[in-house]
PDB file of C-alpha atoms in Angstrom:
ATOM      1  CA  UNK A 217      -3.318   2.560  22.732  1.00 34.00           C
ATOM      2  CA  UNK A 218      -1.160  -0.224  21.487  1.00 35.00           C
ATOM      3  CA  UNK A 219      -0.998  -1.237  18.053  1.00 35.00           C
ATOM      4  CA  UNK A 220       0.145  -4.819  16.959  1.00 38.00           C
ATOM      5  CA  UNK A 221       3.025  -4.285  15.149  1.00 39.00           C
ATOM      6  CA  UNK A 222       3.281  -7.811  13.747  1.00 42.00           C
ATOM      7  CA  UNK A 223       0.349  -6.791  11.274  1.00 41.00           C
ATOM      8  CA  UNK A 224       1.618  -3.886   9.655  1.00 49.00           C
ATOM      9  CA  UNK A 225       1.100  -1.316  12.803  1.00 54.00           C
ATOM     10  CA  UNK A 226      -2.410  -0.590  12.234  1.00 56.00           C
ATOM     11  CA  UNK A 227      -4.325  -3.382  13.915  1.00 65.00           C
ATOM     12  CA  UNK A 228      -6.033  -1.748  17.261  1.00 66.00           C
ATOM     13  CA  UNK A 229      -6.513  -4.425  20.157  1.00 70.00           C
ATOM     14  CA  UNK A 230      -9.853  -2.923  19.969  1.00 68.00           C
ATOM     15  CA  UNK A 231     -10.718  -4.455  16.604  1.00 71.00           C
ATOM     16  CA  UNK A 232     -13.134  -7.864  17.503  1.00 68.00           C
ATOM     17  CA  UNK A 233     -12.120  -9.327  13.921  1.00 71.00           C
ATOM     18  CA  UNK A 234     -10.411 -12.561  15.052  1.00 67.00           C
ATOM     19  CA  UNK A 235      -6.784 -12.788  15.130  1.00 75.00           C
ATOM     20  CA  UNK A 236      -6.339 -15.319  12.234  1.00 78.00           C
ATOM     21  CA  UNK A 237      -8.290 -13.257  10.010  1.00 80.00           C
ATOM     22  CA  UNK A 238      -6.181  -9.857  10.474  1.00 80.00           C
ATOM     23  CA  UNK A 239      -3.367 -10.215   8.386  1.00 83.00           C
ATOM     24  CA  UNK A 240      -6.053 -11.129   5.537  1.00 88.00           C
ATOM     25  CA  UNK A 241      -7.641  -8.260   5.681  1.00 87.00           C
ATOM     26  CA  UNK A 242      -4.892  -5.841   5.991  1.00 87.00           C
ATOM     27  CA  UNK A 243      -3.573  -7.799   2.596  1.00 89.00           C
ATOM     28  CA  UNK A 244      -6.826  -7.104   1.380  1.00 93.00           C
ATOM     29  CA  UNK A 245      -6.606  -3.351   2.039  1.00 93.00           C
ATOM     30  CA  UNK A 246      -2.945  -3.732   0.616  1.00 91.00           C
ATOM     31  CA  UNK A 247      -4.082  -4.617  -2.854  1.00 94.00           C
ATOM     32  CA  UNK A 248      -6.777  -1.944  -3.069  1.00 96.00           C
ATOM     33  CA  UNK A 249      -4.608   0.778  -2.388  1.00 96.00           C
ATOM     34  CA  UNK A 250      -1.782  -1.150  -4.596  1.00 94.00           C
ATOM     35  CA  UNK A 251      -4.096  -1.377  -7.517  1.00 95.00           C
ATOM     36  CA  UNK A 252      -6.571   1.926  -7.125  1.00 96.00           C
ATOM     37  CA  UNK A 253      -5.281   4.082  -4.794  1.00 96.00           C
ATOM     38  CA  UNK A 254      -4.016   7.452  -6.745  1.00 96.00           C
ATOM     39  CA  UNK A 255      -3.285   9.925  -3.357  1.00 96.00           C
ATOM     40  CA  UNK A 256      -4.209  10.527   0.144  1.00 97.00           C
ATOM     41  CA  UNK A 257      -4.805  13.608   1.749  1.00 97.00           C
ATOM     42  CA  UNK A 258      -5.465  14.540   5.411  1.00 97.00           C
ATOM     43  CA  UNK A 259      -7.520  17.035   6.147  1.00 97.00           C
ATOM     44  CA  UNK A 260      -7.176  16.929   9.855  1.00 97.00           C
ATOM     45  CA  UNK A 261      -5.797  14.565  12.002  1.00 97.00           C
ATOM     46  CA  UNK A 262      -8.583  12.771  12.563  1.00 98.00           C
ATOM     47  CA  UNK A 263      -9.802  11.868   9.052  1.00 98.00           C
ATOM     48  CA  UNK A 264      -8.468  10.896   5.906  1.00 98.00           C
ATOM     49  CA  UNK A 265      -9.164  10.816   2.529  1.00 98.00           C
ATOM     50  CA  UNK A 266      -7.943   8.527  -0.022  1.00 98.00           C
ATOM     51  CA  UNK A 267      -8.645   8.839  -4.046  1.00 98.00           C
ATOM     52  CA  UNK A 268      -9.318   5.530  -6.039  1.00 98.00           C
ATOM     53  CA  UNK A 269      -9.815   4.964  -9.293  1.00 97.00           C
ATOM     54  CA  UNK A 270     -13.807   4.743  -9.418  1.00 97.00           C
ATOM     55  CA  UNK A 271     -13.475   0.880 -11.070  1.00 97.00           C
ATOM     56  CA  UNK A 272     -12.864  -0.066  -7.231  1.00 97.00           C
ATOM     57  CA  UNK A 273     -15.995   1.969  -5.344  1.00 97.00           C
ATOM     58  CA  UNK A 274     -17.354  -1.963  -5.032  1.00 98.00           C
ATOM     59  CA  UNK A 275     -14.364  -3.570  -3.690  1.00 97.00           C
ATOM     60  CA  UNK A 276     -14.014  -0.110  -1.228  1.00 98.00           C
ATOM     61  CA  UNK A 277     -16.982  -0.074  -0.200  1.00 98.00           C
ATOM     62  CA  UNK A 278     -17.623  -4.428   0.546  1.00 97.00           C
ATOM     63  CA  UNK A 279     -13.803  -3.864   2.461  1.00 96.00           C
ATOM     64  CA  UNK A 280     -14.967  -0.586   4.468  1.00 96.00           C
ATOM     65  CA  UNK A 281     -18.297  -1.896   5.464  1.00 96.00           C
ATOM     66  CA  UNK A 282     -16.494  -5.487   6.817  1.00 94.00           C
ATOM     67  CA  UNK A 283     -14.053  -3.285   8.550  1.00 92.00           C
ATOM     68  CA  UNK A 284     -16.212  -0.866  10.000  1.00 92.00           C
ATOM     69  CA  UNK A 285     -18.000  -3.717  11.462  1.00 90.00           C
ATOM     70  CA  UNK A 286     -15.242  -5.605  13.231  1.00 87.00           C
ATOM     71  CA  UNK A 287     -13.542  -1.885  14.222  1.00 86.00           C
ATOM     72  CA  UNK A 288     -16.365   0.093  14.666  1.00 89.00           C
ATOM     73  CA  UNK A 289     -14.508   3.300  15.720  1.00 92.00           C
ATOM     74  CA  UNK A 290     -13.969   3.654  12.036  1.00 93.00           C
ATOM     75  CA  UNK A 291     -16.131   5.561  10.130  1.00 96.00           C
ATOM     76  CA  UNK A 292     -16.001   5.774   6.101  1.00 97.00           C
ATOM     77  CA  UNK A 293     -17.652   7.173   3.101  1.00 96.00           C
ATOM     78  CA  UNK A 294     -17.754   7.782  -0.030  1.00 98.00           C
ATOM     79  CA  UNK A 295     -18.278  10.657  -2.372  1.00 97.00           C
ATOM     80  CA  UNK A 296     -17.384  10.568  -6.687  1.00 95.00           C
ATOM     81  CA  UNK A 297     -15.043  13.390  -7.459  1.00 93.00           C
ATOM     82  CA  UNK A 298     -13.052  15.041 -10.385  1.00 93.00           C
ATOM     83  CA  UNK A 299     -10.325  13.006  -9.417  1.00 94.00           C
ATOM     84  CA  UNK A 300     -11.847   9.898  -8.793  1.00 96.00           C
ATOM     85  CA  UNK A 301     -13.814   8.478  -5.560  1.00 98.00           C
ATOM     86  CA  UNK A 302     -13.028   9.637  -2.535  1.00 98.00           C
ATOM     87  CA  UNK A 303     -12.768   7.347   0.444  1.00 98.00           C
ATOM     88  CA  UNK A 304     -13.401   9.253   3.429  1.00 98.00           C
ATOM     89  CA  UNK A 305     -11.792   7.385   6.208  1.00 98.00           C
ATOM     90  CA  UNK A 306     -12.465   8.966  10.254  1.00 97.00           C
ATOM     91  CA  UNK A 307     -11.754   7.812  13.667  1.00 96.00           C
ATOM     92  CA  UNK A 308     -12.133   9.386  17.199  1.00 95.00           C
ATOM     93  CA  UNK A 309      -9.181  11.191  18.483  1.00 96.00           C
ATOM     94  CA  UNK A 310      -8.045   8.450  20.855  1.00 92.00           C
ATOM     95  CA  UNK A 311      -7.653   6.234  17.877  1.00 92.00           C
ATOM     96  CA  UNK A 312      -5.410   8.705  15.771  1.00 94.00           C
ATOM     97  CA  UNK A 313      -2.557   6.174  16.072  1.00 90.00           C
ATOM     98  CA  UNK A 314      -4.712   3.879  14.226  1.00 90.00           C
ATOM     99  CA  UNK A 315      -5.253   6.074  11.292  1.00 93.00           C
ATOM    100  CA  UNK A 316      -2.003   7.460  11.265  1.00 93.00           C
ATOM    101  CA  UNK A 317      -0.702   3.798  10.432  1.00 89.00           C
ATOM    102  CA  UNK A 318      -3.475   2.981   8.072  1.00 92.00           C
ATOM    103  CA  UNK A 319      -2.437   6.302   6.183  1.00 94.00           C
ATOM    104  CA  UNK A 320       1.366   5.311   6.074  1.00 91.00           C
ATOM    105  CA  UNK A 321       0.163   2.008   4.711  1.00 90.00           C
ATOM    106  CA  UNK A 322      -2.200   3.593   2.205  1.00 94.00           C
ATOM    107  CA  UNK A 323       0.461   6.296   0.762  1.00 94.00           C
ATOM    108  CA  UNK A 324       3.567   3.687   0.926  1.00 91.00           C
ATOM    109  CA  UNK A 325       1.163   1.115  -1.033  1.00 90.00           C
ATOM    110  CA  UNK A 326       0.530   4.485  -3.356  1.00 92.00           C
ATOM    111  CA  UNK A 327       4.356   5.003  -3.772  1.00 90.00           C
ATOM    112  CA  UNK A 328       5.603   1.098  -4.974  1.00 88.00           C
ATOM    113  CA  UNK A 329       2.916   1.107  -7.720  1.00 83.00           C
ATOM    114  CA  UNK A 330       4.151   4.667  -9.025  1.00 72.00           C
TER     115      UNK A 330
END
């Protein structure tokens, strides 16, 4: 699969949202994980799970549902933990690329607010 590097490496040319719109919502993803993200795991390759402070479970959950519908091999939920909400983020195996970038973007986001 290729990846379109020009928006941050985690774009998939399989994603229908149009082209204009992309770099808006990867900004928008940016800012969540800037301002709520605490950590990310990954439990396997496939999935990953990212910790937010449980002010943003509105904002996650509005910017997972657009994105699940214009890249609908993403799946996501959501569960409330000791450590704050959980954002359970999957894909198929043939889109592991995909979620390998979104988790670099998601931890270096993470590291510049520390």
């Amino acid at each position: 699969m290729q990846l379109q590097p020009d928006q941050g490496d985690w774009v998939s040319p399989a994603c229908t949202l149009p082209t204009a719109e992309q770099p808006i919502r990867v900004a928008e993803f940016d800012q969540l994980f800037r301002s709520s993200a605490r950590t990310t795991r990954r439990p396997d390759r496939t999935r990953l799970e990212v910790i937010l402070d449980p002010g943003a479970e509105a904002t996650a959950r509005e910017l997972s549902d657009r994105e699940s519908r214009c890249c609908a091999f993403f799946t996501f939920d959501f569960a409330v933990e000791e450590e704050g909400l959980m954002m359970r983020v999957g894909v198929p195996a043939n889109h592991v690329d995909v979620l390998d970038a979104f988790a670099a973007r998601a931890s270096a986001a993470i590291e510049a607010a520390g």
